[in-house]
Amino acid sequence: MTSKALAIKWRPKRFDFVVGQEHVVKTLKNALEQNRLHHAWLLTGTRGVGKTSLARILAKALNCFEGIKSEPCDNCSACEQINLGRAVDVIELDAASNTQVDNMRELLDSALYAPSSLRFKVFIIDEVHMLSKSAFNAMLKTLEEPPAHVKFILATTDPQKVPVTVLSRCLQLNLKKIHPKSIADQIETILSEEKLEFSSEALSKIAIAADGSMRDALSLLDQAIALGDGHISTEVVTGMLGGLDISKLFRLLEALSGDDGQQLMLATTEILDSGVPLDQVLASLATSITQMSILQKFPTALDDSLEHKEKLIELSNRFDPEELQLMYQIAIHGRRDFEWAPDEFSGFSMVVLRMHAFKPQERGSDSEKSEKKKIIEEINTGELLDIELSPNHWASFVEQLKLGGMAGMLASNCELKSCTDNLLE
């Protein structure tokens, strides 16, 4: 027998197996437990987050021969037929392929007849926003006053295109993108069950690349299994995704923290030669800078599951907090400005040079060290201010002076050029 794709084989068949949508699952289970059943549900969310899976599980829960309850038994003939897609009273329709009003009228005509073997006749309409205006109009009367034996479960990736007249007649449930850690945990469970070897870093890369979609993650996992001959390694996944080797990114950050222009250009050229899309490189750079900023301020805020946490902490100590904030903004704006660059080399090189050029005055230069003075100033609250005054610390010095009005505005818009015993320029 040919093996099934993982996305099909591991499609959840019970509410408890749905990953990352606890808020929707709780709503549906409570409604089933209390028998407070709406006649029409609208499930919204991006691709691969569980809309169709939840629709099928809900259809089973409504029709399970053991009764309406928060979890279908998954063993009775009704549950088995729905799992196999053979239940004649559970009608699935792809609105993208059946947009016309005639298709909808035919569907609604069949809704008038009682179910042949199940408790409810359930209509699951996927990508409902693709229906024509006439088809939506044909639905309205049935959605407003549906027969007692009919339930509608609508799904869409674009609820903005669903007419408000339809939205107002449905109970809307918004599915969110699945967190990368939840995706990584799920595919780790799957690989353990499949008895396949993997590295945790590889799974993390797949989870991030999936962008919140469990189906996309499992499709990428299938590809990695085939490419790695059953072993999902970091090297295989990095090559498959076309991602940047993190060590190259770290070398660039190390070069930015120093004053060696040759090392900076070598690190830049190394990234350019890797062939990775530079838009993706800047996105990774912005992510690393964000992590460094968080770790610099709150070292325990990110748990130990974060890849290369110790290296990120070490790198964060090489930069001032303000410098990291500026580097982040330059990376974000650099992505936006790529389309105006004469070529990718120029666009990326200028982003890197901008990060280096606009950082504060060099922290460790001998000239600054000789100018640093310890001063004690008495400020108007009577509090003693004991700080190290240097061109690099002017902003924090002004902030602690707590000046107001014109004096505060003037001081905050100045820079300290030099500092001697009795004179600040």
PDB file of N, CA, C and O in Angstrom, residues 89 91 104-115 120-123 142-143 145-152:
ATOM      1  N   ASP A  89     -25.706  12.098   4.533  1.00  0.00           N
ATOM      2  CA  ASP A  89     -26.345  13.245   5.179  1.00  0.00           C
ATOM      3  C   ASP A  89     -25.355  14.332   5.575  1.00  0.00           C
ATOM      4  O   ASP A  89     -25.742  15.356   6.138  1.00  0.00           O
ATOM      5  N   ILE A  91     -22.942  16.678   3.702  1.00  0.00           N
ATOM      6  CA  ILE A  91     -22.617  17.114   2.343  1.00  0.00           C
ATOM      7  C   ILE A  91     -21.529  18.171   2.396  1.00  0.00           C
ATOM      8  O   ILE A  91     -21.708  19.234   2.994  1.00  0.00           O
ATOM      9  N   MET A 104     -26.234  26.308  -5.592  1.00  0.00           N
ATOM     10  CA  MET A 104     -26.755  26.599  -4.263  1.00  0.00           C
ATOM     11  C   MET A 104     -28.234  26.230  -4.168  1.00  0.00           C
ATOM     12  O   MET A 104     -28.688  25.687  -3.149  1.00  0.00           O
ATOM     13  N   ARG A 105     -29.009  26.497  -5.204  1.00  0.00           N
ATOM     14  CA  ARG A 105     -30.432  26.149  -5.172  1.00  0.00           C
ATOM     15  C   ARG A 105     -30.627  24.642  -5.088  1.00  0.00           C
ATOM     16  O   ARG A 105     -31.510  24.156  -4.376  1.00  0.00           O
ATOM     17  N   GLU A 106     -29.805  23.909  -5.805  1.00  0.00           N
ATOM     18  CA  GLU A 106     -29.882  22.443  -5.748  1.00  0.00           C
ATOM     19  C   GLU A 106     -29.571  21.946  -4.341  1.00  0.00           C
ATOM     20  O   GLU A 106     -30.224  21.041  -3.823  1.00  0.00           O
ATOM     21  N   LEU A 107     -28.565  22.577  -3.731  1.00  0.00           N
ATOM     22  CA  LEU A 107     -28.188  22.212  -2.364  1.00  0.00           C
ATOM     23  C   LEU A 107     -29.322  22.506  -1.388  1.00  0.00           C
ATOM     24  O   LEU A 107     -29.672  21.684  -0.536  1.00  0.00           O
ATOM     25  N   LEU A 108     -29.903  23.692  -1.512  1.00  0.00           N
ATOM     26  CA  LEU A 108     -30.952  24.100  -0.586  1.00  0.00           C
ATOM     27  C   LEU A 108     -32.227  23.279  -0.783  1.00  0.00           C
ATOM     28  O   LEU A 108     -32.966  23.026   0.177  1.00  0.00           O
ATOM     29  N   ASP A 109     -32.492  22.847  -2.011  1.00  0.00           N
ATOM     30  CA  ASP A 109     -33.650  21.980  -2.251  1.00  0.00           C
ATOM     31  C   ASP A 109     -33.500  20.665  -1.506  1.00  0.00           C
ATOM     32  O   ASP A 109     -34.460  20.147  -0.932  1.00  0.00           O
ATOM     33  N   SER A 110     -32.276  20.134  -1.491  1.00  0.00           N
ATOM     34  CA  SER A 110     -32.047  18.869  -0.781  1.00  0.00           C
ATOM     35  C   SER A 110     -32.163  19.039   0.726  1.00  0.00           C
ATOM     36  O   SER A 110     -32.425  18.082   1.458  1.00  0.00           O
ATOM     37  N   ALA A 111     -31.970  20.285   1.214  1.00  0.00           N
ATOM     38  CA  ALA A 111     -32.063  20.541   2.651  1.00  0.00           C
ATOM     39  C   ALA A 111     -33.488  20.359   3.162  1.00  0.00           C
ATOM     40  O   ALA A 111     -33.705  20.139   4.362  1.00  0.00           O
ATOM     41  N   LEU A 112     -34.478  20.443   2.274  1.00  0.00           N
ATOM     42  CA  LEU A 112     -35.877  20.314   2.695  1.00  0.00           C
ATOM     43  C   LEU A 112     -36.223  18.897   3.120  1.00  0.00           C
ATOM     44  O   LEU A 112     -37.142  18.683   3.915  1.00  0.00           O
ATOM     45  N   TYR A 113     -35.471  17.930   2.622  1.00  0.00           N
ATOM     46  CA  TYR A 113     -35.770  16.529   2.925  1.00  0.00           C
ATOM     47  C   TYR A 113     -35.063  16.102   4.206  1.00  0.00           C
ATOM     48  O   TYR A 113     -33.937  16.509   4.489  1.00  0.00           O
ATOM     49  N   ALA A 114     -35.725  15.263   4.970  1.00  0.00           N
ATOM     50  CA  ALA A 114     -35.165  14.771   6.236  1.00  0.00           C
ATOM     51  C   ALA A 114     -33.937  13.915   5.972  1.00  0.00           C
ATOM     52  O   ALA A 114     -33.807  13.310   4.899  1.00  0.00           O
ATOM     53  N   PRO A 115     -33.007  13.855   6.915  1.00  0.00           N
ATOM     54  CA  PRO A 115     -31.818  13.000   6.744  1.00  0.00           C
ATOM     55  C   PRO A 115     -32.220  11.544   6.608  1.00  0.00           C
ATOM     56  O   PRO A 115     -33.206  11.102   7.201  1.00  0.00           O
ATOM     57  N   PHE A 120     -28.952  14.748  11.982  1.00  0.00           N
ATOM     58  CA  PHE A 120     -28.993  16.021  11.279  1.00  0.00           C
ATOM     59  C   PHE A 120     -28.427  15.875   9.873  1.00  0.00           C
ATOM     60  O   PHE A 120     -27.538  15.042   9.621  1.00  0.00           O
ATOM     61  N   LYS A 121     -28.931  16.685   8.986  1.00  0.00           N
ATOM     62  CA  LYS A 121     -28.308  16.841   7.675  1.00  0.00           C
ATOM     63  C   LYS A 121     -27.353  18.035   7.800  1.00  0.00           C
ATOM     64  O   LYS A 121     -27.786  19.152   8.105  1.00  0.00           O
ATOM     65  N   VAL A 122     -26.072  17.791   7.604  1.00  0.00           N
ATOM     66  CA  VAL A 122     -25.042  18.807   7.825  1.00  0.00           C
ATOM     67  C   VAL A 122     -24.433  19.215   6.485  1.00  0.00           C
ATOM     68  O   VAL A 122     -23.975  18.363   5.712  1.00  0.00           O
ATOM     69  N   PHE A 123     -24.429  20.515   6.213  1.00  0.00           N
ATOM     70  CA  PHE A 123     -23.819  21.055   4.999  1.00  0.00           C
ATOM     71  C   PHE A 123     -22.530  21.778   5.381  1.00  0.00           C
ATOM     72  O   PHE A 123     -22.568  22.766   6.118  1.00  0.00           O
ATOM     73  N   THR A 142     -32.914  30.278   3.850  1.00  0.00           N
ATOM     74  CA  THR A 142     -32.680  29.015   4.555  1.00  0.00           C
ATOM     75  C   THR A 142     -31.866  29.245   5.818  1.00  0.00           C
ATOM     76  O   THR A 142     -32.105  28.602   6.848  1.00  0.00           O
ATOM     77  N   LEU A 143     -30.872  30.168   5.751  1.00  0.00           N
ATOM     78  CA  LEU A 143     -30.077  30.457   6.945  1.00  0.00           C
ATOM     79  C   LEU A 143     -30.916  31.141   8.016  1.00  0.00           C
ATOM     80  O   LEU A 143     -30.676  30.960   9.217  1.00  0.00           O
ATOM     81  N   GLU A 145     -34.339  30.847   8.471  1.00  0.00           N
ATOM     82  CA  GLU A 145     -35.352  29.935   9.015  1.00  0.00           C
ATOM     83  C   GLU A 145     -35.063  28.516   8.528  1.00  0.00           C
ATOM     84  O   GLU A 145     -35.794  27.963   7.695  1.00  0.00           O
ATOM     85  N   PRO A 146     -34.003  27.912   9.035  1.00  0.00           N
ATOM     86  CA  PRO A 146     -33.628  26.575   8.552  1.00  0.00           C
ATOM     87  C   PRO A 146     -34.539  25.497   9.135  1.00  0.00           C
ATOM     88  O   PRO A 146     -35.071  25.654  10.242  1.00  0.00           O
ATOM     89  N   PRO A 147     -34.754  24.396   8.422  1.00  0.00           N
ATOM     90  CA  PRO A 147     -35.467  23.257   9.001  1.00  0.00           C
ATOM     91  C   PRO A 147     -34.733  22.760  10.239  1.00  0.00           C
ATOM     92  O   PRO A 147     -33.504  22.895  10.347  1.00  0.00           O
ATOM     93  N   ALA A 148     -35.449  22.174  11.157  1.00  0.00           N
ATOM     94  CA  ALA A 148     -34.850  21.745  12.435  1.00  0.00           C
ATOM     95  C   ALA A 148     -33.781  20.683  12.239  1.00  0.00           C
ATOM     96  O   ALA A 148     -32.886  20.536  13.095  1.00  0.00           O
ATOM     97  N   HIS A 149     -33.849  19.942  11.143  1.00  0.00           N
ATOM     98  CA  HIS A 149     -32.900  18.841  10.933  1.00  0.00           C
ATOM     99  C   HIS A 149     -31.654  19.276  10.161  1.00  0.00           C
ATOM    100  O   HIS A 149     -30.828  18.427   9.801  1.00  0.00           O
ATOM    101  N   VAL A 150     -31.486  20.577   9.884  1.00  0.00           N
ATOM    102  CA  VAL A 150     -30.376  21.054   9.055  1.00  0.00           C
ATOM    103  C   VAL A 150     -29.400  21.894   9.872  1.00  0.00           C
ATOM    104  O   VAL A 150     -29.807  22.746  10.667  1.00  0.00           O
ATOM    105  N   LYS A 151     -28.110  21.636   9.659  1.00  0.00           N
ATOM    106  CA  LYS A 151     -27.053  22.454  10.258  1.00  0.00           C
ATOM    107  C   LYS A 151     -26.078  22.867   9.156  1.00  0.00           C
ATOM    108  O   LYS A 151     -25.700  22.047   8.305  1.00  0.00           O
ATOM    109  N   PHE A 152     -25.685  24.137   9.170  1.00  0.00           N
ATOM    110  CA  PHE A 152     -24.690  24.636   8.218  1.00  0.00           C
ATOM    111  C   PHE A 152     -23.380  24.906   8.952  1.00  0.00           C
ATOM    112  O   PHE A 152     -23.371  25.536  10.018  1.00  0.00           O
TER     113      PHE A 152
END
